[in-house]
Short mmCIF file of C-alpha atoms and ligand atoms in Angstrom, two decimals:
data_model
loop_
_atom_site.label_atom_id
_atom_site.label_comp_id
_atom_site.label_asym_id
_atom_site.label_seq_id
_atom_site.Cartn_x
_atom_site.Cartn_y
_atom_site.Cartn_z
CA MET A 1 -0.01 0.04 0.00
CA SER A 2 1.30 3.50 -0.83
CA LEU A 3 1.96 5.94 1.99
CA ALA A 4 2.15 8.79 -0.25
CA ILE A 5 0.15 12.02 0.77
CA VAL A 6 -2.64 12.73 -1.57
CA TYR A 7 -2.85 16.30 -2.90
CA LEU A 8 -5.96 17.31 -4.81
CA ILE A 9 -5.45 20.12 -7.22
CA THR A 10 -8.41 21.61 -8.87
CA GLY A 11 -7.93 23.01 -12.36
CA GLY A 12 -4.71 20.98 -12.53
CA ALA A 13 -4.86 20.72 -16.29
CA GLY A 14 -4.58 24.60 -16.55
CA PHE A 15 -1.74 26.89 -17.05
CA ILE A 16 -0.74 27.28 -13.46
CA GLY A 17 -1.80 23.69 -12.51
CA THR A 18 0.51 22.02 -15.18
CA ASN A 19 3.46 24.02 -13.96
CA LEU A 20 2.75 23.15 -10.33
CA ILE A 21 2.33 19.60 -11.04
CA ARG A 22 5.78 19.51 -12.63
CA ARG A 23 7.12 21.08 -9.43
CA LEU A 24 5.19 18.82 -6.75
CA SER A 25 5.67 15.50 -8.69
CA ILE A 26 7.89 13.79 -6.17
CA PRO A 27 7.57 10.15 -4.85
CA SER A 28 6.17 10.99 -1.48
CA VAL A 29 3.20 12.88 -3.02
CA ARG A 30 0.32 11.34 -5.01
CA ILE A 31 -1.42 14.07 -7.07
CA ARG A 32 -5.14 13.92 -8.01
CA VAL A 33 -6.54 16.31 -10.45
CA LEU A 34 -10.26 17.60 -10.70
CA ASP A 35 -10.69 19.43 -13.98
CA ASN A 36 -13.56 19.79 -16.41
CA LEU A 37 -11.18 20.66 -19.33
CA SER A 38 -13.17 23.70 -20.23
CA ALA A 39 -9.78 25.64 -20.45
CA GLY A 40 -7.07 23.03 -19.77
CA ARG A 41 -5.66 20.22 -21.64
CA ARG A 42 -5.34 16.58 -20.45
CA GLU A 43 -2.36 16.14 -22.72
CA ASP A 44 -0.30 18.69 -20.95
CA LEU A 45 -0.13 16.25 -17.94
CA ASP A 46 1.11 13.37 -20.21
CA GLY A 47 4.00 11.62 -18.65
CA PHE A 48 3.06 12.71 -15.05
CA ASP A 49 1.75 10.21 -12.54
CA VAL A 50 -1.55 11.98 -11.75
CA GLU A 51 -4.88 10.47 -10.98
CA PHE A 52 -7.00 12.54 -13.34
CA VAL A 53 -10.76 13.03 -12.62
CA GLN A 54 -12.73 14.81 -15.12
CA GLY A 55 -15.49 16.62 -13.34
CA ASP A 56 -17.09 20.07 -12.48
CA ILE A 57 -16.39 21.93 -9.19
CA GLN A 58 -20.22 22.96 -9.37
CA ASP A 59 -21.07 19.33 -8.89
CA ALA A 60 -21.00 18.72 -5.09
CA GLY A 61 -20.93 15.03 -5.57
CA ALA A 62 -18.02 14.96 -7.88
CA VAL A 63 -16.15 17.50 -5.47
CA HIS A 64 -17.02 15.16 -2.48
CA ARG A 65 -15.38 12.13 -4.23
CA ALA A 66 -12.52 13.84 -5.46
CA VAL A 67 -11.55 15.37 -1.85
CA ALA A 68 -12.02 11.99 -0.24
CA GLY A 69 -8.61 10.92 1.02
CA ALA A 70 -6.72 14.08 0.21
CA ARG A 71 -4.59 15.73 2.92
CA LYS A 72 -4.05 18.96 1.06
CA VAL A 73 -6.25 20.84 -1.44
CA ILE A 74 -4.85 23.29 -3.91
CA HIS A 75 -7.94 25.09 -5.42
CA LEU A 76 -7.04 26.60 -8.86
CA ALA A 77 -10.23 25.80 -10.96
CA ALA A 78 -12.01 28.92 -11.71
CA ASN A 79 -13.66 30.99 -14.48
CA THR A 80 -10.58 33.18 -14.82
CA ASN A 81 -11.51 35.60 -17.63
CA VAL A 82 -12.29 39.18 -16.30
CA VAL A 83 -14.09 40.19 -19.62
CA GLN A 84 -16.14 36.98 -19.64
CA SER A 85 -17.20 37.54 -16.05
CA VAL A 86 -18.65 40.87 -17.20
CA ALA A 87 -20.44 39.10 -20.09
CA ASN A 88 -21.63 36.16 -17.84
CA PRO A 89 -21.49 37.08 -14.30
CA GLU A 90 -23.87 34.10 -13.55
CA LEU A 91 -21.42 31.46 -14.86
CA ASN A 92 -18.66 33.21 -12.96
CA LEU A 93 -20.72 33.22 -9.69
CA ASP A 94 -21.58 29.59 -9.99
CA VAL A 95 -18.05 28.34 -10.72
CA ASN A 96 -16.01 30.66 -8.54
CA VAL A 97 -18.32 31.18 -5.56
CA ARG A 98 -20.47 27.80 -5.50
CA GLY A 99 -17.39 25.73 -6.76
CA THR A 100 -15.27 27.07 -3.91
CA PHE A 101 -17.84 26.60 -1.26
CA ASN A 102 -18.37 22.99 -2.54
CA LEU A 103 -14.59 22.41 -2.25
CA LEU A 104 -14.36 24.04 1.30
CA ARG A 105 -17.48 22.02 2.51
CA ALA A 106 -16.05 18.74 1.22
CA SER A 107 -12.61 19.66 2.88
CA VAL A 108 -14.13 19.96 6.26
CA GLU A 109 -16.09 16.73 5.87
CA HIS A 110 -12.83 14.75 4.87
CA GLY A 111 -10.53 16.48 7.42
CA VAL A 112 -8.23 18.23 4.91
CA GLU A 113 -5.21 19.38 6.64
CA ARG A 114 -4.59 22.52 4.50
CA PHE A 115 -6.49 24.40 1.78
CA VAL A 116 -4.87 26.78 -0.48
CA PHE A 117 -7.14 29.07 -2.51
CA ALA A 118 -5.95 30.72 -5.79
CA SER A 119 -7.05 34.38 -5.43
CA THR A 120 -5.95 37.66 -7.15
CA GLY A 121 -4.59 40.95 -6.05
CA GLY A 122 -5.50 43.58 -8.52
CA ALA A 123 -9.05 42.54 -9.31
CA ILE A 124 -10.01 42.61 -5.53
CA VAL A 125 -8.47 45.88 -4.52
CA GLY A 126 -9.41 47.82 -7.77
CA ASP A 127 -7.65 51.12 -8.79
CA VAL A 128 -5.37 52.02 -5.93
CA THR A 129 -1.96 53.65 -5.55
CA PRO A 130 0.65 50.78 -5.39
CA PRO A 131 2.31 48.96 -3.89
CA VAL A 132 -0.88 47.07 -3.43
CA HIS A 133 -0.97 45.16 -0.03
CA GLU A 134 -3.09 42.71 1.70
CA ASP A 135 -4.49 45.24 4.18
CA MET A 136 -6.07 47.52 1.49
CA PRO A 137 -9.87 47.65 1.65
CA PRO A 138 -11.43 45.32 -1.00
CA ASN A 139 -13.09 47.30 -3.92
CA PRO A 140 -13.66 44.96 -6.87
CA ILE A 141 -14.64 46.33 -10.11
CA SER A 142 -15.55 43.16 -12.03
CA PRO A 143 -17.74 40.21 -11.22
CA TYR A 144 -14.55 38.19 -11.42
CA GLY A 145 -12.83 40.31 -8.53
CA ALA A 146 -16.13 40.08 -6.52
CA SER A 147 -16.17 36.30 -6.93
CA LYS A 148 -12.60 35.94 -5.63
CA LEU A 149 -13.32 38.18 -2.72
CA ALA A 150 -16.22 35.96 -1.87
CA GLY A 151 -13.83 32.86 -2.07
CA GLU A 152 -11.65 34.62 0.27
CA GLY A 153 -14.48 35.35 2.70
CA TYR A 154 -15.53 31.69 2.70
CA CYS A 155 -11.97 30.64 3.24
CA SER A 156 -11.90 32.93 6.19
CA ALA A 157 -15.14 31.78 7.56
CA PHE A 158 -14.25 27.94 7.19
CA TRP A 159 -11.31 28.65 9.29
CA GLY A 160 -13.08 30.51 11.84
CA ALA A 161 -16.31 28.43 12.05
CA TYR A 162 -15.03 24.91 11.21
CA GLY A 163 -11.17 25.23 11.98
CA LEU A 164 -10.25 24.24 8.16
CA PRO A 165 -6.69 25.66 7.73
CA THR A 166 -7.13 27.96 4.82
CA VAL A 167 -4.95 30.44 2.96
CA SER A 168 -5.76 32.63 0.08
CA LEU A 169 -2.82 33.39 -2.15
CA ARG A 170 -3.31 36.56 -4.31
CA PHE A 171 -1.49 36.07 -7.48
CA SER A 172 -0.28 39.12 -9.56
CA ASN A 173 0.25 38.88 -13.44
CA ILE A 174 1.42 35.32 -13.97
CA TYR A 175 3.39 34.40 -17.14
CA GLY A 176 5.24 31.42 -18.31
CA PRO A 177 5.10 28.00 -20.41
CA PHE A 178 1.65 26.45 -20.92
CA SER A 179 0.02 29.87 -21.05
CA TYR A 180 -1.08 29.33 -24.87
CA HIS A 181 -4.72 29.84 -23.98
CA LYS A 182 -4.53 32.83 -21.64
CA GLY A 183 -5.79 36.31 -22.33
CA SER A 184 -3.01 37.95 -20.16
CA VAL A 185 -0.79 40.40 -22.10
CA ILE A 186 2.32 38.32 -22.33
CA ALA A 187 0.62 35.21 -23.51
CA LYS A 188 -1.57 37.22 -26.03
CA PHE A 189 1.44 39.05 -27.33
CA PHE A 190 3.60 36.00 -27.95
CA ARG A 191 0.64 34.20 -29.72
CA GLU A 192 0.54 37.28 -31.98
CA VAL A 193 4.19 37.33 -32.56
CA GLN A 194 3.82 33.65 -33.72
CA ALA A 195 0.93 34.43 -35.97
CA GLY A 196 2.66 37.33 -37.40
CA LYS A 197 0.18 39.83 -36.34
CA PRO A 198 0.86 43.51 -35.15
CA LEU A 199 0.81 44.06 -31.35
CA THR A 200 -1.82 46.52 -30.10
CA ILE A 201 -1.06 48.44 -26.82
CA TYR A 202 -4.09 50.01 -25.35
CA GLY A 203 -3.08 53.66 -24.10
CA ASP A 204 0.34 54.94 -24.22
CA GLY A 205 1.95 51.73 -22.79
CA GLU A 206 3.18 53.56 -19.77
CA GLN A 207 0.74 51.76 -17.65
CA THR A 208 2.32 49.32 -15.17
CA ARG A 209 2.03 45.88 -14.18
CA ASP A 210 3.67 43.24 -11.72
CA PHE A 211 4.80 40.35 -13.82
CA LEU A 212 5.67 37.11 -11.93
CA PHE A 213 7.14 34.01 -13.73
CA VAL A 214 5.08 30.95 -13.08
CA GLY A 215 7.96 28.82 -11.74
CA ASP A 216 8.53 31.51 -8.84
CA LEU A 217 4.65 31.32 -8.22
CA CYS A 218 4.81 27.65 -7.80
CA GLN A 219 7.50 28.05 -5.42
CA GLY A 220 5.36 30.29 -3.29
CA ILE A 221 2.34 27.72 -3.59
CA ALA A 222 4.52 24.88 -2.57
CA ARG A 223 5.80 26.70 0.46
CA ALA A 224 2.19 27.57 1.37
CA LEU A 225 1.48 23.83 1.67
CA GLU A 226 3.99 23.54 4.39
CA ALA A 227 4.88 26.59 6.11
CA PRO A 228 3.43 27.79 9.53
CA LEU A 229 0.78 30.35 8.52
CA PRO A 230 -1.75 32.81 9.94
CA PHE A 231 -4.91 30.76 8.58
CA GLY A 232 -7.87 32.40 7.23
CA GLY A 233 -6.02 35.33 5.75
CA SER A 234 -4.35 36.33 2.44
CA ILE A 235 -0.90 36.50 1.15
CA GLN A 236 0.18 38.21 -2.10
CA LEU A 237 2.55 36.38 -4.47
CA GLY A 238 4.14 38.81 -6.95
CA SER A 239 7.43 40.15 -8.25
CA GLY A 240 7.34 43.27 -6.26
CA ARG A 241 8.63 44.98 -9.31
CA GLU A 242 6.86 47.80 -11.42
CA THR A 243 7.14 47.39 -15.14
CA THR A 244 5.63 49.37 -17.83
CA VAL A 245 3.93 47.59 -20.70
CA ASN A 246 6.27 49.27 -23.16
CA SER A 247 9.40 48.05 -21.48
CA MET A 248 7.92 44.63 -21.17
CA VAL A 249 7.36 44.61 -24.96
CA ALA A 250 11.01 45.95 -25.41
CA LEU A 251 12.07 42.78 -23.47
CA MET A 252 9.89 40.53 -25.38
CA ARG A 253 11.65 41.89 -28.54
CA GLU A 254 15.05 40.85 -26.96
CA ALA A 255 13.64 37.55 -26.00
CA VAL A 256 12.55 36.82 -29.48
CA GLY A 257 16.02 37.71 -30.66
CA GLY A 258 16.80 37.02 -34.33
CA ASP A 259 13.23 35.98 -34.95
CA TRP A 260 10.93 38.42 -36.82
CA PHE A 261 9.12 40.82 -34.23
CA PRO A 262 5.76 42.55 -35.33
CA PRO A 263 5.11 46.25 -35.35
CA VAL A 264 3.66 47.69 -32.28
CA THR A 265 0.42 49.99 -32.65
CA TYR A 266 -1.36 52.12 -29.94
CA ALA A 267 -5.10 52.19 -29.40
CA PRO A 268 -7.15 54.36 -26.98
CA PRO A 269 -7.06 53.17 -23.48
CA ARG A 270 -9.64 50.67 -22.37
CA ALA A 271 -12.23 51.73 -19.86
CA GLY A 272 -11.55 50.71 -16.37
CA GLU A 273 -8.05 49.69 -17.04
CA VAL A 274 -5.66 50.16 -14.00
CA LEU A 275 -2.82 52.64 -14.55
CA ARG A 276 -0.28 51.52 -12.13
CA ASN A 277 0.11 48.15 -10.33
CA TYR A 278 2.72 46.38 -8.35
CA VAL A 279 2.61 44.47 -5.10
CA SER A 280 4.20 44.43 -1.66
CA THR A 281 5.64 40.99 -1.02
CA ALA A 282 6.65 41.78 2.63
CA ARG A 283 4.00 39.29 3.89
CA ALA A 284 5.12 36.56 1.34
CA GLU A 285 8.59 37.11 2.41
CA LYS A 286 7.86 36.85 6.22
CA TYR A 287 5.74 33.64 6.05
CA LEU A 288 6.88 32.01 2.95
CA ASP A 289 10.46 33.08 2.71
CA PHE A 290 9.35 34.11 -0.81
CA SER A 291 12.08 35.65 -3.13
CA PRO A 292 11.18 35.26 -6.80
CA ALA A 293 14.57 34.40 -8.57
CA THR A 294 13.48 34.81 -12.25
CA ASP A 295 13.87 38.25 -13.62
CA LEU A 296 11.70 39.31 -16.57
CA PRO A 297 14.34 39.06 -19.32
CA SER A 298 15.07 35.30 -18.31
CA GLY A 299 11.35 34.41 -17.80
CA LEU A 300 10.33 35.83 -21.13
CA THR A 301 13.17 33.99 -22.91
CA GLU A 302 12.02 30.74 -21.39
CA THR A 303 8.43 31.48 -22.08
CA TRP A 304 9.19 32.37 -25.83
CA LYS A 305 11.23 29.11 -26.14
CA TRP A 306 8.11 27.19 -24.90
CA PHE A 307 5.86 29.04 -27.44
CA LYS A 308 8.27 28.44 -30.34
CA GLY A 309 8.23 24.53 -29.59
CA LEU A 310 4.47 24.49 -28.93
CA ARG A 311 2.57 22.22 -31.01
CA CYS A 312 -1.19 23.03 -31.01
N1 NAD B 1 -2.86 33.30 -14.47
C1 NAD B 1 -2.90 34.49 -13.66
O1 NAD B 1 -2.21 35.58 -14.02
C2 NAD B 1 -3.75 34.41 -12.40
C3 NAD B 1 -3.69 35.62 -11.62
C4 NAD B 1 -4.47 35.67 -10.64
C5 NAD B 1 -5.24 34.56 -10.05
N2 NAD B 1 -5.19 33.52 -11.07
C6 NAD B 1 -5.97 32.22 -10.47
O2 NAD B 1 -5.19 31.09 -10.50
C7 NAD B 1 -6.06 30.05 -10.85
C8 NAD B 1 -5.49 29.22 -11.94
O3 NAD B 1 -5.43 30.11 -13.12
P1 NAD B 1 -4.87 29.61 -14.48
O4 NAD B 1 -4.21 30.92 -15.15
O5 NAD B 1 -4.02 28.44 -14.42
O6 NAD B 1 -6.17 29.41 -15.44
P2 NAD B 1 -6.53 28.32 -16.41
O7 NAD B 1 -7.84 28.72 -17.09
O8 NAD B 1 -5.39 27.97 -17.25
O9 NAD B 1 -6.83 27.04 -15.53
C9 NAD B 1 -8.03 26.85 -14.85
C10 NAD B 1 -8.38 25.53 -14.87
O10 NAD B 1 -9.59 25.24 -14.21
C11 NAD B 1 -10.37 24.44 -15.04
N3 NAD B 1 -11.67 24.59 -14.73
C12 NAD B 1 -12.58 25.76 -15.07
N4 NAD B 1 -13.70 25.74 -14.61
C13 NAD B 1 -13.86 24.49 -14.14
C14 NAD B 1 -14.97 23.89 -13.37
N5 NAD B 1 -16.16 24.49 -13.35
N6 NAD B 1 -14.77 22.68 -12.87
C15 NAD B 1 -13.51 22.07 -12.90
N7 NAD B 1 -12.49 22.67 -13.55
C16 NAD B 1 -12.63 23.79 -14.09
C17 NAD B 1 -10.01 24.61 -16.49
O11 NAD B 1 -10.24 23.70 -17.38
C18 NAD B 1 -8.61 24.82 -16.32
O12 NAD B 1 -7.82 23.70 -16.62
C19 NAD B 1 -7.50 30.55 -11.17
O13 NAD B 1 -8.26 30.41 -9.95
C20 NAD B 1 -7.30 32.21 -11.42
O14 NAD B 1 -8.43 32.84 -11.21
C21 NAD B 1 -4.49 33.50 -12.05
#
């Protein structure tokens, strides 16, 4: 009989999940994935010893069966697109709020030892003066942000009311391999470079973002599975660096190197777009000894290598 600890990763076939599974795959851990494959791809987990359960987190019965026997739960599955959440807030509510509730409920029933929730920084606090930190009052401006705030609320409540050790990790702008389907700026621009299409920057390109390489994010998630933590609260995982979209594109051009790079055009700014964003990593440093090691030039080079080798 195997003595390996079971980790359940919801959304494990997605961008962050496939990277995390590459990191967590060690003999003492047995990984179970619950994913409905609405965005992720089963084949991205080929070659990894995972127990794959195709199912939906909105289905309480499927969630209950998937959680049974798991010691730790990493809850990544979500309706992740902000624009889609505006177009279809009901689906966003059902998946992100009801789905998270189902996971928490089943985790209490099955005595899960730690529950790590994938949350978000910017979409929860809205347009504020950076550095963004965990103690800022929430002010979501999209249904997606509201649903993640609700998820954090339930994580806090399930720690307070039922003693389930939860932590909400607020991710910044994550980029890296396996992001082929993502709508985030780096993934979108690399797809456009590949397709030979011009890149469109909305606004003057001087808006700033906090770009964190997925490998560094996964290190933070892995630590959150083990470290002593103040349960029920949130911790931000970001680079702590402020980068303009213009300078990120200049670094993309360097990463692409001798390969052809498309022209860059500018369009009017999009309504509601945050002008400045970067996060404070003080709490992550304190509790997770978090120090992202990958600078943007190296992370972009690795990401571009992956896009070039991608076979869709
Ligand atoms: N990528 C980022 O920059 C970023 C930033 C902040 C927060 N997050 C959060 O991190 C988590 C992972 O994001 P990602 O970038 O890997 O997204 P992703 O879309 O690549 O992965 C999500 C996975 O969840 C699965 N899924 C979606 N709905 C489901 C459902 N109802 N039941 C079961 N599975 C379902 C999808 O098939 C997919 O494999 C999400 O919760 C997201 O909100 C991501």
